Short mmCIF file of C-alpha atoms and ligand atoms in Angstrom, two decimals:
data_model
loop_
_atom_site.label_atom_id
_atom_site.label_comp_id
_atom_site.label_asym_id
_atom_site.label_seq_id
_atom_site.Cartn_x
_atom_site.Cartn_y
_atom_site.Cartn_z
CA MET A 1285 32.65 -29.67 -26.33
CA ALA A 1286 31.88 -28.21 -29.99
CA TYR A 1287 28.44 -27.80 -29.21
CA ARG A 1288 29.22 -26.00 -25.86
CA ILE A 1289 31.66 -23.30 -28.21
CA VAL A 1290 28.79 -23.28 -30.68
CA ALA A 1291 26.16 -22.25 -27.63
CA ASN A 1292 28.23 -19.71 -26.02
CA GLN A 1293 28.59 -17.73 -29.32
CA LEU A 1294 26.05 -14.81 -29.42
CA ARG A 1295 23.34 -15.29 -32.24
CA THR A 1296 20.90 -12.63 -32.55
CA THR A 1297 17.49 -13.48 -33.86
CA ARG A 1298 14.19 -11.49 -34.35
CA ILE A 1299 11.03 -11.87 -32.26
CA LEU A 1300 8.14 -13.55 -34.04
CA ASN A 1301 5.50 -13.75 -31.33
CA VAL A 1302 4.63 -12.18 -28.57
CA LYS A 1303 1.87 -13.20 -26.25
CA THR A 1304 0.94 -11.66 -22.54
CA GLU A 1305 0.42 -14.28 -20.35
CA SER A 1306 -0.46 -12.12 -16.92
CA PRO A 1307 -0.40 -8.15 -16.53
CA THR A 1308 3.68 -9.08 -15.70
CA VAL A 1309 4.58 -11.95 -17.81
CA LYS A 1310 4.74 -12.16 -21.54
CA THR A 1311 6.05 -15.19 -23.67
CA PHE A 1312 8.61 -14.52 -26.65
CA THR A 1313 8.81 -16.83 -29.22
CA PHE A 1314 12.14 -16.49 -31.94
CA LYS A 1315 14.06 -18.95 -34.02
CA ASP A 1316 17.32 -20.37 -33.12
CA LYS A 1317 19.07 -23.78 -34.54
CA VAL A 1318 21.31 -23.90 -31.72
CA CYS A 1319 18.60 -24.25 -29.37
CA THR A 1320 16.98 -27.40 -31.32
CA ARG A 1321 18.38 -29.93 -28.99
CA ALA A 1322 17.57 -27.79 -25.74
CA LYS A 1323 16.11 -29.68 -22.69
CA PRO A 1324 13.69 -28.91 -19.89
CA GLY A 1325 15.55 -27.06 -17.28
CA GLN A 1326 18.43 -25.52 -19.41
CA PHE A 1327 18.36 -22.10 -19.91
CA LEU A 1328 19.84 -18.99 -21.98
CA MET A 1329 21.90 -15.58 -21.77
CA PHE A 1330 19.29 -13.51 -23.50
CA TRP A 1331 20.71 -10.09 -24.61
CA ILE A 1332 18.59 -7.12 -25.10
CA PRO A 1333 20.60 -4.56 -26.98
CA GLY A 1334 21.82 -1.21 -25.05
CA VAL A 1335 20.50 -2.55 -21.73
CA ASP A 1336 22.01 -6.13 -20.02
CA GLU A 1337 22.14 -9.68 -20.92
CA ILE A 1338 20.05 -11.85 -18.49
CA PRO A 1339 19.10 -15.64 -17.90
CA LEU A 1340 16.09 -16.91 -18.60
CA SER A 1341 14.55 -20.49 -18.69
CA ILE A 1342 13.44 -22.07 -21.65
CA LEU A 1343 10.10 -22.59 -22.12
CA ASP A 1344 9.69 -24.75 -25.23
CA ALA A 1345 11.90 -25.75 -27.77
CA ASN A 1346 11.44 -27.48 -30.83
CA GLY A 1347 12.93 -29.52 -33.95
CA ASP A 1348 11.83 -26.79 -36.52
CA GLY A 1349 13.94 -23.91 -34.35
CA ALA A 1350 11.02 -22.42 -32.76
CA VAL A 1351 12.30 -21.21 -29.15
CA SER A 1352 10.39 -19.42 -26.34
CA VAL A 1353 11.01 -17.99 -22.97
CA ALA A 1354 8.72 -16.27 -20.34
CA VAL A 1355 10.04 -13.23 -18.79
CA LYS A 1356 8.35 -11.44 -15.47
CA LYS A 1357 9.03 -7.68 -15.73
CA VAL A 1358 11.08 -7.04 -12.25
CA GLY A 1359 13.64 -4.68 -13.15
CA GLU A 1360 15.44 -2.51 -16.13
CA ALA A 1361 16.42 -5.70 -18.37
CA THR A 1362 13.16 -7.59 -17.84
CA GLN A 1363 11.18 -4.42 -18.40
CA ALA A 1364 12.68 -3.75 -21.70
CA LEU A 1365 12.22 -7.04 -22.68
CA TYR A 1366 8.81 -7.12 -21.97
CA ASN A 1367 8.41 -4.01 -23.88
CA LYS A 1368 9.86 -5.60 -27.16
CA LYS A 1369 7.55 -6.10 -29.96
CA VAL A 1370 7.28 -8.72 -33.04
CA GLY A 1371 10.06 -8.02 -35.58
CA GLU A 1372 12.75 -6.36 -33.14
CA ILE A 1373 16.18 -8.08 -32.77
CA VAL A 1374 17.35 -9.61 -29.37
CA GLY A 1375 20.56 -11.84 -28.62
CA LEU A 1376 21.10 -14.97 -27.15
CA ARG A 1377 23.54 -17.31 -25.81
CA GLY A 1378 22.96 -21.09 -24.92
CA PRO A 1379 21.33 -23.10 -24.16
CA PHE A 1380 23.42 -23.60 -21.06
CA GLY A 1381 23.43 -25.84 -17.82
CA ASN A 1382 21.98 -29.60 -17.22
CA SER A 1383 18.45 -30.25 -17.28
CA PHE A 1384 16.05 -32.51 -15.27
CA THR A 1385 16.27 -36.19 -15.84
CA LEU A 1386 13.33 -37.58 -17.44
CA LYS A 1387 11.85 -40.05 -14.80
CA ARG A 1388 9.06 -42.79 -15.15
CA GLY A 1389 6.31 -43.76 -12.42
CA ARG A 1390 4.18 -41.54 -10.56
CA ILE A 1391 5.59 -37.66 -10.91
CA LEU A 1392 4.46 -34.57 -9.04
CA MET A 1393 5.30 -31.09 -10.19
CA VAL A 1394 5.36 -27.94 -7.87
CA GLY A 1395 6.12 -24.94 -9.26
CA GLY A 1396 5.42 -21.04 -8.73
CA GLY A 1397 5.72 -17.95 -10.24
CA THR A 1398 8.22 -17.89 -13.69
CA GLY A 1399 9.43 -21.38 -12.28
CA ILE A 1400 6.32 -22.63 -14.24
CA ALA A 1401 8.02 -22.23 -17.42
CA PRO A 1402 10.89 -24.74 -17.42
CA LEU A 1403 8.32 -27.09 -15.85
CA LEU A 1404 5.69 -26.80 -18.28
CA PHE A 1405 8.20 -27.65 -21.04
CA LEU A 1406 9.31 -30.84 -18.86
CA THR A 1407 5.61 -31.90 -18.28
CA LYS A 1408 5.40 -31.95 -21.92
CA LYS A 1409 8.20 -34.28 -22.20
CA LEU A 1410 6.94 -36.38 -19.52
CA ALA A 1411 3.64 -36.92 -20.40
CA SER A 1412 4.11 -40.14 -22.55
CA LYS A 1413 6.56 -41.62 -19.61
CA ALA A 1414 4.67 -40.75 -16.39
CA THR A 1415 2.15 -43.39 -15.07
CA LYS A 1416 0.73 -40.51 -13.15
CA LEU A 1417 1.69 -37.01 -13.62
CA VAL A 1418 0.23 -34.56 -11.16
CA SER A 1419 0.86 -30.72 -11.34
CA VAL A 1420 0.63 -28.18 -8.42
CA VAL A 1421 0.95 -24.72 -8.95
CA GLY A 1422 1.06 -21.76 -6.92
CA ALA A 1423 0.70 -18.03 -7.30
CA LYS A 1424 -0.98 -15.23 -4.88
CA THR A 1425 -3.55 -14.11 -6.92
CA LYS A 1426 -5.56 -15.73 -10.30
CA LYS A 1427 -3.68 -12.92 -12.41
CA GLU A 1428 -0.63 -14.46 -11.59
CA LEU A 1429 -1.14 -17.89 -12.32
CA LEU A 1430 0.91 -19.01 -15.63
CA PHE A 1431 0.29 -21.66 -18.19
CA ILE A 1432 -3.12 -23.10 -16.62
CA ASP A 1433 -4.37 -24.08 -19.93
CA LYS A 1434 -1.60 -25.38 -21.25
CA LEU A 1435 -1.07 -27.50 -18.46
CA GLU A 1436 -4.68 -28.48 -18.42
CA GLU A 1437 -4.28 -29.71 -21.75
CA ILE A 1438 -1.17 -32.00 -20.65
CA CYS A 1439 -2.24 -33.37 -17.19
CA SER A 1440 -5.36 -35.65 -17.16
CA GLU A 1441 -8.73 -34.53 -15.24
CA GLY A 1442 -8.16 -33.69 -11.87
CA ASN A 1443 -4.47 -34.06 -11.90
CA LEU A 1444 -3.70 -30.14 -12.14
CA VAL A 1445 -4.13 -28.32 -8.99
CA ALA A 1446 -3.95 -24.55 -8.75
CA THR A 1447 -3.41 -22.78 -5.56
CA THR A 1448 -3.51 -18.94 -4.84
CA GLU A 1449 -2.85 -17.19 -1.85
CA ASP A 1450 -5.91 -14.82 -1.80
CA GLY A 1451 -8.22 -17.92 -2.99
CA SER A 1452 -9.02 -15.98 -6.17
CA TYR A 1453 -8.66 -19.22 -8.09
CA GLY A 1454 -8.20 -22.99 -7.26
CA ILE A 1455 -7.60 -23.71 -3.62
CA LYS A 1456 -6.58 -20.87 -1.09
CA CYS A 1457 -3.48 -22.00 0.33
CA LEU A 1458 0.32 -22.35 -0.41
CA ALA A 1459 1.21 -24.67 -3.13
CA THR A 1460 3.61 -26.20 -0.40
CA ALA A 1461 0.68 -26.94 1.92
CA LEU A 1462 -1.07 -28.67 -0.71
CA LEU A 1463 1.58 -31.07 -1.77
CA GLU A 1464 2.30 -31.65 2.04
CA SER A 1465 -1.54 -33.08 1.83
CA LEU A 1466 -1.21 -34.61 -1.34
CA LEU A 1467 2.02 -36.58 -0.06
CA ALA A 1468 0.17 -37.58 3.30
CA LYS A 1469 -2.48 -39.37 0.83
CA GLU A 1470 -0.70 -40.61 -2.09
CA ARG A 1471 2.58 -42.31 -2.95
CA PHE A 1472 4.57 -40.57 -5.60
CA ASP A 1473 8.08 -41.78 -7.11
CA ALA A 1474 9.30 -38.34 -8.03
CA ILE A 1475 8.89 -34.76 -7.35
CA TYR A 1476 10.24 -31.92 -9.80
CA THR A 1477 10.05 -28.11 -8.53
CA CYS A 1478 10.93 -24.71 -9.64
CA GLY A 1479 10.06 -21.49 -8.18
CA PRO A 1480 10.52 -19.35 -5.24
CA GLU A 1481 13.32 -20.73 -3.19
CA GLN A 1482 11.39 -21.00 0.05
CA MET A 1483 9.02 -22.88 -1.70
CA MET A 1484 11.43 -25.56 -3.27
CA LEU A 1485 13.06 -25.60 0.34
CA LYS A 1486 9.93 -26.81 1.66
CA ALA A 1487 9.27 -29.45 -1.15
CA PHE A 1488 12.85 -30.59 -0.48
CA VAL A 1489 12.02 -30.96 3.11
CA LEU A 1490 8.80 -32.87 2.51
CA ALA A 1491 10.46 -35.04 -0.24
CA GLU A 1492 13.15 -36.10 2.44
CA LYS A 1493 10.64 -36.76 5.05
CA HIS A 1494 8.70 -39.05 2.63
CA GLY A 1495 11.96 -40.59 0.82
CA ILE A 1496 10.94 -39.14 -2.71
CA THR A 1497 13.46 -38.36 -5.04
CA LEU A 1498 13.49 -34.55 -5.82
CA GLU A 1499 14.92 -32.44 -8.20
CA ALA A 1500 15.04 -28.49 -8.04
CA SER A 1501 16.19 -25.67 -10.42
CA LEU A 1502 18.07 -23.17 -8.56
CA GLU A 1503 18.29 -19.37 -9.50
CA ARG A 1504 21.52 -17.24 -8.72
CA LEU A 1505 23.28 -14.25 -10.31
CA MET A 1506 24.37 -15.41 -13.57
CA ARG A 1507 27.13 -13.36 -15.57
CA CYS A 1508 29.42 -15.82 -18.11
CA ALA A 1509 27.09 -18.75 -17.93
CA ILE A 1510 30.07 -20.99 -18.45
CA GLY A 1511 31.54 -21.70 -15.21
CA LEU A 1512 34.27 -19.09 -15.19
CA CYS A 1513 32.99 -15.96 -13.21
CA GLY A 1514 31.63 -17.36 -9.88
CA SER A 1515 28.90 -15.20 -9.67
CA CYS A 1516 26.58 -18.10 -9.03
CA VAL A 1517 28.61 -20.39 -6.86
CA VAL A 1518 26.42 -22.53 -4.13
CA GLY A 1519 28.80 -24.32 -1.84
CA LYS A 1520 31.17 -26.49 -4.25
CA TYR A 1521 28.46 -26.10 -7.17
CA ARG A 1522 28.28 -23.34 -10.02
CA VAL A 1523 24.58 -23.25 -10.81
CA CYS A 1524 25.47 -22.19 -14.18
CA ARG A 1525 27.42 -25.30 -15.11
CA ASP A 1526 26.29 -27.92 -12.86
CA GLY A 1527 22.97 -26.81 -12.35
CA PRO A 1528 20.79 -25.32 -12.61
CA VAL A 1529 18.77 -28.40 -11.59
CA PHE A 1530 20.03 -30.07 -8.52
CA THR A 1531 19.22 -33.55 -6.97
CA ALA A 1532 18.21 -33.82 -3.52
CA SER A 1533 21.93 -35.23 -2.50
CA GLN A 1534 23.41 -32.36 -4.10
CA LEU A 1535 20.95 -30.27 -2.04
CA ARG A 1536 21.95 -31.84 1.23
CA GLU A 1537 25.56 -30.79 0.71
CA VAL A 1538 24.52 -27.24 0.13
CA ARG A 1539 21.99 -27.29 2.70
CA SER A 1540 23.68 -24.16 4.75
CA GLU A 1541 22.76 -21.97 1.65
CA PHE A 1542 19.94 -23.83 -0.11
CA GLY A 1543 16.77 -21.41 1.01
CA ILE A 1544 19.27 -19.33 2.93
CA SER A 1545 21.83 -17.28 1.27
CA LYS A 1546 23.22 -15.97 -2.45
CA ARG A 1547 26.02 -14.07 -3.90
CA ASP A 1548 25.57 -10.34 -4.69
CA PHE A 1549 26.80 -8.75 -7.82
CA TYR A 1550 30.16 -8.12 -5.60
CA GLY A 1551 30.44 -11.95 -4.69
CA LYS A 1552 29.48 -11.20 -1.02
CA LYS A 1553 27.14 -13.82 0.49
CA ILE A 1554 23.77 -11.87 1.15
CA PRO A 1555 20.49 -13.39 2.73
CA LEU A 1556 17.75 -14.90 0.31
CA GLU A 1557 14.62 -12.85 0.17
C1 FAD B 1285 18.72 -19.97 -14.30
C2 FAD B 1285 17.82 -18.92 -14.31
C3 FAD B 1285 16.56 -18.94 -15.01
C4 FAD B 1285 15.84 -18.07 -14.82
N1 FAD B 1285 14.65 -18.02 -15.59
C5 FAD B 1285 13.80 -16.75 -15.73
C6 FAD B 1285 12.65 -16.98 -16.22
O1 FAD B 1285 12.24 -18.01 -17.06
N2 FAD B 1285 11.90 -15.92 -16.58
C7 FAD B 1285 12.20 -14.74 -15.83
O2 FAD B 1285 11.12 -13.88 -15.79
N3 FAD B 1285 12.75 -14.65 -15.00
C8 FAD B 1285 13.71 -15.61 -14.90
N4 FAD B 1285 15.36 -15.57 -14.18
C9 FAD B 1285 15.39 -14.35 -13.46
C10 FAD B 1285 15.87 -13.22 -14.23
O3 FAD B 1285 17.04 -13.69 -14.85
C11 FAD B 1285 15.72 -11.94 -13.47
O4 FAD B 1285 14.57 -11.46 -13.18
C12 FAD B 1285 16.49 -10.90 -14.19
O5 FAD B 1285 17.94 -11.30 -14.22
C13 FAD B 1285 16.34 -9.48 -13.58
O6 FAD B 1285 16.85 -8.42 -14.04
P1 FAD B 1285 16.51 -7.07 -14.54
O7 FAD B 1285 17.41 -5.98 -14.84
O8 FAD B 1285 15.02 -7.07 -14.88
O9 FAD B 1285 16.29 -6.74 -12.62
P2 FAD B 1285 17.36 -6.22 -11.86
O10 FAD B 1285 16.83 -4.95 -11.21
O11 FAD B 1285 18.80 -6.13 -12.16
O12 FAD B 1285 17.39 -7.35 -10.93
C14 FAD B 1285 16.39 -8.00 -10.05
C15 FAD B 1285 16.51 -9.10 -9.32
O13 FAD B 1285 16.79 -10.16 -10.27
C16 FAD B 1285 17.81 -10.88 -10.20
N5 FAD B 1285 19.00 -10.75 -11.23
C17 FAD B 1285 19.40 -9.47 -11.80
N6 FAD B 1285 20.04 -9.84 -12.54
C18 FAD B 1285 20.43 -11.32 -12.40
C19 FAD B 1285 21.36 -11.89 -13.22
N7 FAD B 1285 22.13 -11.45 -14.55
N8 FAD B 1285 21.12 -13.43 -12.95
C20 FAD B 1285 20.32 -13.85 -12.00
N9 FAD B 1285 19.46 -13.11 -11.83
C21 FAD B 1285 19.44 -11.75 -11.74
C22 FAD B 1285 18.44 -10.57 -8.70
O14 FAD B 1285 17.75 -11.37 -7.98
C23 FAD B 1285 17.98 -9.02 -8.56
O15 FAD B 1285 17.88 -8.59 -7.33
C24 FAD B 1285 16.01 -16.67 -14.34
C25 FAD B 1285 16.98 -16.73 -13.38
C26 FAD B 1285 18.10 -17.64 -13.56
C27 FAD B 1285 19.58 -17.58 -12.85
S1 FES B 1286 27.58 -17.27 -14.01
FE1 FES B 1286 29.89 -17.42 -14.31
S2 FES B 1286 30.58 -19.28 -13.00
FE2 FES B 1286 28.50 -19.66 -13.25
#
């Protein structure tokens, strides 16, 4: 409880490092003691002074308090953060939400877009536990593929598979098409997925078909991040507090909304793009 209260307190920090990952994505590193215990799947509410506060997944957090997030510029707040330089001040609350459970055995990761950020953090934690660790990462084009070099360092040879829709890198197909062919050939014990919801829905359907455990990290509109405002509701769950990571059995319970709808800023149900 005390940890939750501390986590929800707004802290300010200076940006220590900025790295360009793609034409639209940058990684920001800063120090924050509260995040030392952060786990893969958890997220921060990131305050860009004078602009807005937005949820961002934790890309990495280690014992010395260094934390990083990856941000894709899509609108006002993410663009403002994207433009920030080393030394500038930002604010944060968190870490919030649950985390992926660290399973053993033969593990399959499926990620797309900035969804690869929490999966990279998870991959680092699972590397010593898994008997086999295969990562499938997808993007529209080579330029948009994220963290390939870092995943290559962790996954042993042949176990990182990149897909692009235009064939500019890796295999020309959707990440889920590759997932389908992998599952037809090989047995896995668990699937972890994060990325566009249609991709995660397809991964869920395939996991159900093959009887494999799955965990997926959902994105919904977040404001309070502590379960009070209801912006992030999916069925009986609040994504900020009960998630963002959901098991296949929880996803079955919210099947009428998963991959189908979300809430807008007024709480109205609207179709997912
Ligand atoms: C748990 C979680 C983890 C996330 N992790 C990352 C990450 O690691 N990297 C990253 O680049 N993005 C991440 N996002 C998405 C990111 O929060 C949105 O892209 C950002 O809030 C957009 O703000 P904006 O002002 O730039 O764009 P806007 O123009 O305001 O919005 C663009 C779109 O972003 C979404 N969005 C806007 N505000 C919010 C909000 N308060 N909460 C959730 N979604 C919102 C809506 O779908 C909206 O249509 C995450 C979202 C969630 C819920
Ligand atoms: S963001 Fe307020 S209840 Fe989840």
